[in-house]
mmCIF file of C-alpha atoms in Angstrom:
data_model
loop_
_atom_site.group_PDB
_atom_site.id
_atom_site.type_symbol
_atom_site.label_atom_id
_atom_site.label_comp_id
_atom_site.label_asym_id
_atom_site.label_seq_id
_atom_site.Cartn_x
_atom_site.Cartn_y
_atom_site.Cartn_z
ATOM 1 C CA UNK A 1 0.000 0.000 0.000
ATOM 2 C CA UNK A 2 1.596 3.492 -0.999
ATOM 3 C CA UNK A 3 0.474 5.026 2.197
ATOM 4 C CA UNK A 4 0.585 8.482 0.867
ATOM 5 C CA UNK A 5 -1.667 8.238 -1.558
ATOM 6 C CA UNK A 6 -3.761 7.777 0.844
ATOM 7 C CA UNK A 7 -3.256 9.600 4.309
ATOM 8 C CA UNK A 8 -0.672 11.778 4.957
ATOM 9 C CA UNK A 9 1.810 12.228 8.172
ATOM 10 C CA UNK A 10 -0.215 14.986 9.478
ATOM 11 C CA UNK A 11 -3.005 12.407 10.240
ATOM 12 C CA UNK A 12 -3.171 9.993 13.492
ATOM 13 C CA UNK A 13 -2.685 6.283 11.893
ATOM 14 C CA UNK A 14 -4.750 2.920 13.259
ATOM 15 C CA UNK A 15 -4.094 -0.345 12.232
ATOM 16 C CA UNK A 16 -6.303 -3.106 13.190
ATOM 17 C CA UNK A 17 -5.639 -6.476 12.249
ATOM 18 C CA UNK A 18 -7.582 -10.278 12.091
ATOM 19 C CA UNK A 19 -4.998 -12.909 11.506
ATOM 20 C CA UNK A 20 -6.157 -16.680 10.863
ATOM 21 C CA UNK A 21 -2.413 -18.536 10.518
ATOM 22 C CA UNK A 22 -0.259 -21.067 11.964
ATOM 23 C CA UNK A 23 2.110 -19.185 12.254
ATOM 24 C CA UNK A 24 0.907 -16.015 14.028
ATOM 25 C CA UNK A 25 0.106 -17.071 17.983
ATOM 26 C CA UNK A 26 -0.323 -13.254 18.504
ATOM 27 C CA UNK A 27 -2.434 -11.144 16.398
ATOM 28 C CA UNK A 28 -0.609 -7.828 17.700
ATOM 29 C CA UNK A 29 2.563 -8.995 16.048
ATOM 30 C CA UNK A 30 1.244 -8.714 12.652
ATOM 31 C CA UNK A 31 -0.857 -5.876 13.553
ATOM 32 C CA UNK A 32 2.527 -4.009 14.422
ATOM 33 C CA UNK A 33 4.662 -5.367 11.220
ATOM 34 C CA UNK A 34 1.656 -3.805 8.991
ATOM 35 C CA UNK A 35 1.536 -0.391 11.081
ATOM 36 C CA UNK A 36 5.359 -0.289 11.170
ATOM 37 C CA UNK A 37 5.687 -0.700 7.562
ATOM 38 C CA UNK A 38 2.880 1.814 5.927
ATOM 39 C CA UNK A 39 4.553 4.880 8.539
ATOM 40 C CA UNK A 40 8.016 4.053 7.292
ATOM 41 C CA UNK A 41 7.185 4.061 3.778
ATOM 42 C CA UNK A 42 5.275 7.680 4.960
ATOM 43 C CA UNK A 43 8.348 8.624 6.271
ATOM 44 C CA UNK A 44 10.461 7.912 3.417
ATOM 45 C CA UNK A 45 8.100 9.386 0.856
ATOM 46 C CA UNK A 46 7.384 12.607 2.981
ATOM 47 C CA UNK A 47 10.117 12.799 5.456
ATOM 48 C CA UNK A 48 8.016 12.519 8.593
ATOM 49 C CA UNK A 49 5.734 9.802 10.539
ATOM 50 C CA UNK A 50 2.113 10.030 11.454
ATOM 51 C CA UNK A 51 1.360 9.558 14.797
ATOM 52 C CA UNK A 52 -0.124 5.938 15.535
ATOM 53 C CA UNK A 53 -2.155 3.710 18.182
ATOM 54 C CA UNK A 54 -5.317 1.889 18.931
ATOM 55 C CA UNK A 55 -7.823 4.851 18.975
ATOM 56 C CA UNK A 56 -10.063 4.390 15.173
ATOM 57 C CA UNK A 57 -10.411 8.259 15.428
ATOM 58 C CA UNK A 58 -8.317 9.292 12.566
ATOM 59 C CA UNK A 59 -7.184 6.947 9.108
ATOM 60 C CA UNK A 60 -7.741 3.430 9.898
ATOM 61 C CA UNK A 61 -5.967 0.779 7.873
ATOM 62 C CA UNK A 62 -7.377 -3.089 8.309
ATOM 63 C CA UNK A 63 -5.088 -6.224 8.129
ATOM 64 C CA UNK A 64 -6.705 -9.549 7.164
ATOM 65 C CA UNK A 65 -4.416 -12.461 6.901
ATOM 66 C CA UNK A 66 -6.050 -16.114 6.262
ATOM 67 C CA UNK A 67 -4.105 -18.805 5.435
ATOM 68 C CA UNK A 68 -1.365 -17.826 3.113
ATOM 69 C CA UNK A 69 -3.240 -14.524 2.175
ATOM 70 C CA UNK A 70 -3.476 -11.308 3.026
ATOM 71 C CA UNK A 71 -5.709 -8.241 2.812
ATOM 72 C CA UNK A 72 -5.448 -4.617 3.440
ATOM 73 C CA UNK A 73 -8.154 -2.239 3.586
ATOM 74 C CA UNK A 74 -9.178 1.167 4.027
ATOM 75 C CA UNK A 75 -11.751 1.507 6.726
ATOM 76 C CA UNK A 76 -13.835 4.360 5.709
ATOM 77 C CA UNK A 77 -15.887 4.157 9.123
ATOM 78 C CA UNK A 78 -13.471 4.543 11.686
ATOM 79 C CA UNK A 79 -15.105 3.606 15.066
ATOM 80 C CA UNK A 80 -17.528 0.844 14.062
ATOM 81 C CA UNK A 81 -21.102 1.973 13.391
ATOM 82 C CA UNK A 82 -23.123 0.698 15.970
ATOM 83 C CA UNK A 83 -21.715 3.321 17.782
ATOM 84 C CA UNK A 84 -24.155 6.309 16.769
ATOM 85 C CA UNK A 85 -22.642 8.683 19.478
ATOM 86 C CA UNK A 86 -25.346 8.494 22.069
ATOM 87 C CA UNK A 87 -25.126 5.729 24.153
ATOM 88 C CA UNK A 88 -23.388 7.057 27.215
ATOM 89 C CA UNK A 89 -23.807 5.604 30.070
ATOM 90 C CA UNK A 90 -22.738 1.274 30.323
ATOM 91 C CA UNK A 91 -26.048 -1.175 31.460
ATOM 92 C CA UNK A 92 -25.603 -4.886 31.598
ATOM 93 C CA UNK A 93 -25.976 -6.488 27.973
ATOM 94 C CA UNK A 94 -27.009 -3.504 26.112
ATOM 95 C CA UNK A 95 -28.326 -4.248 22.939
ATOM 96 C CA UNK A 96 -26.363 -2.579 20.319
ATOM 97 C CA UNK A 97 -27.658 0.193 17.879
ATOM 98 C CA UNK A 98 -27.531 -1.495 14.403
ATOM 99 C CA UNK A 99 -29.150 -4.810 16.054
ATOM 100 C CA UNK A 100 -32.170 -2.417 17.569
ATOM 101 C CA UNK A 101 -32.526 -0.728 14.055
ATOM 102 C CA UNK A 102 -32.001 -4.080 12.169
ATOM 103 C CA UNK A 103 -34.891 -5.643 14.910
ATOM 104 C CA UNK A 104 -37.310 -2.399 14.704
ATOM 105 C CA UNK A 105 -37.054 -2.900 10.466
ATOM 106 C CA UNK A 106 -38.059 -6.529 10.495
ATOM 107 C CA UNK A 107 -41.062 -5.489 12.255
ATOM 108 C CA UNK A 108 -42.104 -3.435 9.478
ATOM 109 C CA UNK A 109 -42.519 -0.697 11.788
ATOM 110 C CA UNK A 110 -41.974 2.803 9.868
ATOM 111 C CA UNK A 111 -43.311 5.105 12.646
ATOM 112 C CA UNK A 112 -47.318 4.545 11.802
ATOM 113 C CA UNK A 113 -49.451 4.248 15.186
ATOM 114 C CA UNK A 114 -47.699 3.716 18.854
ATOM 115 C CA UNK A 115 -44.286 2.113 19.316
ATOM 116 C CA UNK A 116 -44.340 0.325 23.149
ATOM 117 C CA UNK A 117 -40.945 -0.854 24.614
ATOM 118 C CA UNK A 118 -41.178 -2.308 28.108
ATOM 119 C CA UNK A 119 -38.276 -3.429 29.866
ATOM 120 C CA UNK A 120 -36.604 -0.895 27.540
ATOM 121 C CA UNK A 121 -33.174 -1.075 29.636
ATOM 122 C CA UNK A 122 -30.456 1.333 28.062
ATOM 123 C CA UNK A 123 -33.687 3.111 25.491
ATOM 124 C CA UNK A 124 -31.570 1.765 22.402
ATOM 125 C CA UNK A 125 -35.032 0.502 20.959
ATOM 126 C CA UNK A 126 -36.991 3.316 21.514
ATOM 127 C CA UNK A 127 -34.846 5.386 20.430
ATOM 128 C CA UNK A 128 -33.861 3.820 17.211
ATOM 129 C CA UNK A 129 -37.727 3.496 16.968
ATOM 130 C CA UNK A 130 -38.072 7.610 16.950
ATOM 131 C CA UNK A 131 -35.368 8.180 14.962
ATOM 132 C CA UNK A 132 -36.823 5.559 12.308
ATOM 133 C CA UNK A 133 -40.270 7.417 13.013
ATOM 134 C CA UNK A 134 -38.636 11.003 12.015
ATOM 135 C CA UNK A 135 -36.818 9.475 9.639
ATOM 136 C CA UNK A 136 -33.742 10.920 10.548
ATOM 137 C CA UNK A 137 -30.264 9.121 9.105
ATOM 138 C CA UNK A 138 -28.553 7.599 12.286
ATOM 139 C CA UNK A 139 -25.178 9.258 10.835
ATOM 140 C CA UNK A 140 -26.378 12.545 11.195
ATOM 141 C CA UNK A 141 -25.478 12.021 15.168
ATOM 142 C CA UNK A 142 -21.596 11.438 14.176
ATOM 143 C CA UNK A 143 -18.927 14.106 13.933
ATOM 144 C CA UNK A 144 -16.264 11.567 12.907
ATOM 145 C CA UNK A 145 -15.842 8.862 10.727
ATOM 146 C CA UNK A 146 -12.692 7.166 8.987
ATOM 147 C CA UNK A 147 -13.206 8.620 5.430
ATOM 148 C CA UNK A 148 -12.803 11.616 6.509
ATOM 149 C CA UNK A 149 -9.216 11.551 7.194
ATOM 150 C CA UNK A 150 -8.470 10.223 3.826
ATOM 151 C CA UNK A 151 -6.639 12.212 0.957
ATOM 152 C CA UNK A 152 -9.621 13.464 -1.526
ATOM 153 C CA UNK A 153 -12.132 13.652 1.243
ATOM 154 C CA UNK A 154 -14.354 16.277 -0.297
ATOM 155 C CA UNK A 155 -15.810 18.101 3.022
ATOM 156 C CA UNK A 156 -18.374 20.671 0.552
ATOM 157 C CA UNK A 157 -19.520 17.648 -0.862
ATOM 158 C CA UNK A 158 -20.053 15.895 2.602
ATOM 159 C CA UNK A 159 -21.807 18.899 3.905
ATOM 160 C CA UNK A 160 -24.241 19.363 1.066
ATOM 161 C CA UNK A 161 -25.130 15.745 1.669
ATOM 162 C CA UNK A 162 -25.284 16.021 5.601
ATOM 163 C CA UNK A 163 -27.722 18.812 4.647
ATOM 164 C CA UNK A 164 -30.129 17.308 2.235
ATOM 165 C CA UNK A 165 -30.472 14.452 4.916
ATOM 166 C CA UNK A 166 -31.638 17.105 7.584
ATOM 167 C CA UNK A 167 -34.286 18.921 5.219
ATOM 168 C CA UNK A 168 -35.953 14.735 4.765
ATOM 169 C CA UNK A 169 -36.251 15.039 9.270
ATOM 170 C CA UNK A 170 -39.817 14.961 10.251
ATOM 171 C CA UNK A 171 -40.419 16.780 13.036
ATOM 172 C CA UNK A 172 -42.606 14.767 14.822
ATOM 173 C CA UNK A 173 -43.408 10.763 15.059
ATOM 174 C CA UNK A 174 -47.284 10.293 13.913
ATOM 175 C CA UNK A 175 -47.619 7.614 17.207
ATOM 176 C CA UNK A 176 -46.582 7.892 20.918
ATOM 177 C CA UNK A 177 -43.636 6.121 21.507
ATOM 178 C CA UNK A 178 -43.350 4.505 25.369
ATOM 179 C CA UNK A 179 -40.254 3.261 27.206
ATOM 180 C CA UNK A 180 -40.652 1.611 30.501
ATOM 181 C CA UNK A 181 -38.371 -0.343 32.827
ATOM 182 C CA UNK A 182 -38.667 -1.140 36.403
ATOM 183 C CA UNK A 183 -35.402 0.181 37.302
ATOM 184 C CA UNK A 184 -34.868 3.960 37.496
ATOM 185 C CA UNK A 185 -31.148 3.490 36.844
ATOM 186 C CA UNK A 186 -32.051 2.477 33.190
ATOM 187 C CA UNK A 187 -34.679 5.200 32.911
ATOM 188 C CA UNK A 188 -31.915 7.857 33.666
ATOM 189 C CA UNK A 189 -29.842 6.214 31.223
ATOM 190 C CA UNK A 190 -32.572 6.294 28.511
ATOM 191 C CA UNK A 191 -33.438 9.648 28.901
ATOM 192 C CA UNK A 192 -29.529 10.637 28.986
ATOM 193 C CA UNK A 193 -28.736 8.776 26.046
ATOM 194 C CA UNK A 194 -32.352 9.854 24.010
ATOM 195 C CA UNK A 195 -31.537 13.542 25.058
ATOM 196 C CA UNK A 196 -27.535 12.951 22.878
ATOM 197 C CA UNK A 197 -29.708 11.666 20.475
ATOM 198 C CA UNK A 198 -31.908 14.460 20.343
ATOM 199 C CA UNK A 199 -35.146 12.929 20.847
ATOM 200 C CA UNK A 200 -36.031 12.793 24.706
ATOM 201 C CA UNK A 201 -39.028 15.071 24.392
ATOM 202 C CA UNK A 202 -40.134 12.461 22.112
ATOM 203 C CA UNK A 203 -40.582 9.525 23.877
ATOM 204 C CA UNK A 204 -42.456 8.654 26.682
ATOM 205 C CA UNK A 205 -40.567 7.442 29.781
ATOM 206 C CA UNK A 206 -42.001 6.143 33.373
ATOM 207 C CA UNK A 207 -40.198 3.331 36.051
ATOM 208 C CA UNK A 208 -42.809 0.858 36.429
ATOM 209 C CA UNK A 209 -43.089 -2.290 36.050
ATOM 210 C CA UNK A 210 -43.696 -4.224 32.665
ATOM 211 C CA UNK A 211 -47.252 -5.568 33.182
ATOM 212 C CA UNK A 212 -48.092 -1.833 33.824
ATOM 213 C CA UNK A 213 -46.804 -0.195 31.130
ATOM 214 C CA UNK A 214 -49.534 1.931 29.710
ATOM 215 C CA UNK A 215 -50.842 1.168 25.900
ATOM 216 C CA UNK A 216 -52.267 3.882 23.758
ATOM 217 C CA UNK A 217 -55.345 3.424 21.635
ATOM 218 C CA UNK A 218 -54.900 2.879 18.042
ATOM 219 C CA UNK A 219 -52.463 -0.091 17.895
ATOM 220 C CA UNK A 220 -49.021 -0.361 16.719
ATOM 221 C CA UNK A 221 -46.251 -2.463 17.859
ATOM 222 C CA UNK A 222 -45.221 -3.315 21.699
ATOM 223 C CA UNK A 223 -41.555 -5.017 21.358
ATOM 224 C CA UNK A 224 -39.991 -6.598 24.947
ATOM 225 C CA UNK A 225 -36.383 -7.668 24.890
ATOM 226 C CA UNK A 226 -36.032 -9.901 28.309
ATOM 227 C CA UNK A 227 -33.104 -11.478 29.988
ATOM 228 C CA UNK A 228 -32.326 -14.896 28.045
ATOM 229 C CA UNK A 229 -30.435 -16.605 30.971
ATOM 230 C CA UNK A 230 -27.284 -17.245 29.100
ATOM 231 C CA UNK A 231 -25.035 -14.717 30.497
ATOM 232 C CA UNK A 232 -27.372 -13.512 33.399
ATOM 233 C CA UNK A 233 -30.469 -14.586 35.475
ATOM 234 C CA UNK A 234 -31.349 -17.774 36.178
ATOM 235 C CA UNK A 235 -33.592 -20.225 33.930
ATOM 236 C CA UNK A 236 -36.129 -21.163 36.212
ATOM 237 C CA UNK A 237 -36.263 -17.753 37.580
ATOM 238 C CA UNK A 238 -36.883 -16.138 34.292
ATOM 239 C CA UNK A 239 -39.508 -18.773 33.372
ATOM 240 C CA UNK A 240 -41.852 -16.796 35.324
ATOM 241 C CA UNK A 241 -40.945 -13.406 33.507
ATOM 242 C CA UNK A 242 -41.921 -15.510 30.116
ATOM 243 C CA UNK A 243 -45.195 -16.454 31.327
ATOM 244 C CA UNK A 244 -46.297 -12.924 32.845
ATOM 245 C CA UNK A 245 -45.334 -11.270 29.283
ATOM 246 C CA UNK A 246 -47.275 -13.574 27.379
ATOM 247 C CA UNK A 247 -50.263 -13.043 30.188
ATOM 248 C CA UNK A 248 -49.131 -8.898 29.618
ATOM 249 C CA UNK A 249 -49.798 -9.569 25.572
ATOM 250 C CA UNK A 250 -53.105 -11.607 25.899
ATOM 251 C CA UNK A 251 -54.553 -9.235 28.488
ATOM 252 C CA UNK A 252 -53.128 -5.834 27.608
ATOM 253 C CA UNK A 253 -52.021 -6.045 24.420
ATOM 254 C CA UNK A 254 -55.199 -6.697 22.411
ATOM 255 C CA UNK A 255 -54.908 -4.317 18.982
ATOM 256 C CA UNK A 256 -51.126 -4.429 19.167
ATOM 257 C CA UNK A 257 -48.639 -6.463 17.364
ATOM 258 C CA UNK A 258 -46.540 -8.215 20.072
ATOM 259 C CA UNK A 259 -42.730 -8.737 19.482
ATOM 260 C CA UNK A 260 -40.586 -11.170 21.975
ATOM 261 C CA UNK A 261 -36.424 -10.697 20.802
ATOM 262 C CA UNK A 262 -34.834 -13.589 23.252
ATOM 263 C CA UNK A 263 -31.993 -15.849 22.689
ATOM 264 C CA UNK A 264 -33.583 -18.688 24.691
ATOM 265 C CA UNK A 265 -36.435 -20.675 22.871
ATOM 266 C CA UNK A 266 -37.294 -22.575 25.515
ATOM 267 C CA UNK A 267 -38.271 -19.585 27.530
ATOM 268 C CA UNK A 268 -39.950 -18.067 24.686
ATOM 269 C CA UNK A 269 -42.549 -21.570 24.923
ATOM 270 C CA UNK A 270 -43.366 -19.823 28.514
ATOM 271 C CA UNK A 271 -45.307 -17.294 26.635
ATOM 272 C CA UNK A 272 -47.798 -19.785 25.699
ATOM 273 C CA UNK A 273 -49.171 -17.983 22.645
ATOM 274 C CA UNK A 274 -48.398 -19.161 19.039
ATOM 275 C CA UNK A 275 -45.830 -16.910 17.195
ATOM 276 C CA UNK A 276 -46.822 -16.105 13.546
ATOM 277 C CA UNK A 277 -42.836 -15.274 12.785
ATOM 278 C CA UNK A 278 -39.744 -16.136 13.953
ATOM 279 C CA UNK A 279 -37.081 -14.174 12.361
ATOM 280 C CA UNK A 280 -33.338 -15.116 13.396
ATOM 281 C CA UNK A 281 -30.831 -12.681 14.369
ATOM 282 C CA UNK A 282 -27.324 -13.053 16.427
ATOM 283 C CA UNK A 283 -26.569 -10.924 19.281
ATOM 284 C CA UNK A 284 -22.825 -11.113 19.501
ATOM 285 C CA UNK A 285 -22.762 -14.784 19.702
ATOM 286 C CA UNK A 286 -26.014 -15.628 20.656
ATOM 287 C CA UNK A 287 -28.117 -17.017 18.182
ATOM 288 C CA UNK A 288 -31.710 -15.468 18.967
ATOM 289 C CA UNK A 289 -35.135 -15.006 17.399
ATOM 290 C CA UNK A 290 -38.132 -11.969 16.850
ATOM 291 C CA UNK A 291 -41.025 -13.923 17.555
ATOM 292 C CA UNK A 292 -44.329 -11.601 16.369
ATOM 293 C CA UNK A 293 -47.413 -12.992 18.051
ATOM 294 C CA UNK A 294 -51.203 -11.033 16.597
ATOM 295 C CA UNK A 295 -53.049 -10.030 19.832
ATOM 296 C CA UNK A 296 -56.920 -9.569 19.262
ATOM 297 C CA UNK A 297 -59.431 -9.957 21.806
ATOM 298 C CA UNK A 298 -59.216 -13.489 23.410
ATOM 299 C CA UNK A 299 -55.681 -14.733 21.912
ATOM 300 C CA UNK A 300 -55.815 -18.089 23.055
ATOM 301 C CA UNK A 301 -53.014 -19.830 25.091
ATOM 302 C CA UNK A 302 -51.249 -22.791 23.497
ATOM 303 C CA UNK A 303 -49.665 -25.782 25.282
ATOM 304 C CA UNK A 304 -45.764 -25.102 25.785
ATOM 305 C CA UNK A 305 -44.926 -27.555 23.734
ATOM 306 C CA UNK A 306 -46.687 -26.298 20.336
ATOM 307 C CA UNK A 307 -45.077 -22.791 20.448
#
């Protein structure tokens, strides 16, 4: 790679590096070969070297080496995309922004009638849910990403696009969006991290329990992302939880479009009502499902073992 092309030594440098060989017993070493060699040849070509380490907040270079291959690429993002810039404050197993948006978009949910996340934890749902609703582009929140510390990065251009995307922002979602969670620790979280995201006054927050979390006429989708009892919780403990949200969707619900996301099936049979989808996702490593279940008046409990 002629480095200069590229970047110059007035940029900070990352290399990152994923390194599948026999050879290699430490990724870092080939991570540092790679980083050592593009600022030398910077050096020789313009007489000076960039400064270089792990932070992905200036030109980021990737290494992948499998087998007796290798790739290098650019990496235009930088800091990987999931991070939108909001999410401040660390909760236990957050979910992270692109799987929220990716989840909210399978529900074919586009912001018409009432969005209803209980157990809402850090708010990433809801919030990805309002800023689907205004229709507002999730990179409008960054300041930084890779490409822009590239040679030809054409900041007029950038802007012009940056401001197109603002004039498409509704101002408004046509529904009510609700976030609820039993522990006020999360609520502060989700209205800290909604209010970085620009949307707090547009969602809906109270610290109550699920089973209470108040549905607004008119329908729409209420979404509930529970513990799965892999990496916290209990099983038997959380079989309970299963049961009361699929009592909370056949008593509350009726009008609404019930979503479960959990990584344990076998919980999900708790809920007793039939799902109508089951769409897989992963969660890191955790291979999960969005089960949709139709509430209407008198959705009628199934035997565990059907679901």
């Amino acid at each position: 790679m002629h480095g200069r092309k590229y970047t110059s030594p007035d940029e900070y440098l990352c290399v990152t590096s994923a390194v599948d060989n026999p050879t290699i017993r430490d990724s870092r070493f080939a991570n540092l070969k790679c980083k050592d060699a593009i600022v030398d040849r910077i050096k020789k070509k313009c007489g000076r070297r960039p400064d270089s380490g792990p932070e992905r907040t200036g030109a980021v270079v990737d290494l992948y080496w499998k087998g007796d291959r290798c790739w290098v690429y650019l990496d235009t993002s930088g800091e990987p995309l999931y991070r939108r810039g909001y999410r401040k404050i660390p909760l236990h197993a957050p979910m992270q922004e692109t799987l929220a948006a990716a989840v909210i978009q399978a529900t074919g949910w586009k912001g018409g009638g009432n969005f209803i996340n209980p157990m809402c934890g850090s708010g990433t749902l809801a919030i990805e849910a309002t800023l689907t609703a205004l229709n507002k582009a999730p990179g409008l929140l960054r300041k930084n990403f890779g490409f822009m510390h590239l040679r030809g990065f054409n900041r007029p251009a950038w802007n012009a696009m940056l401001q197109e995307a603002e004039t498409r922002v509704k101002k408004n979602p046509p529904g009510e969006i609700v976030a609820t969670d039993i522990d006020p620790k999360a609520i502060r979280a989700s209205r800290q991290h909604a209010g970085a995201a620009g949307v707090a006054h547009l969602i809906e927050f109270s610290v109550g329990d699920y089973s209470a979390t108040p549905l607004p006429e008119g329908g729409g989708v209420v979404i509930l992302n529970p513990e799965y009892g892999e990496r916290m919780g209990k099983i038997e403990q959380l079989k309970e939880v299963y049961q009361g949200i699929g009592d909370f969707f056949k008593k509350k619900c009726q009008g609404y479009t019930g979503y479960l996301f959990t990584g344990n099936l076998e919980l999900a049979k708790q809920v007793g009502l039939k799902a109508k989808k089951r769409i897989p996702f992963f969660n890191s490593n955790i291979e999960c499902r969005l089960l949709q279940y139709d509430l209407y008046e008198g959705s009628r409990r199934i035997p565990k073992d059907e679901n």
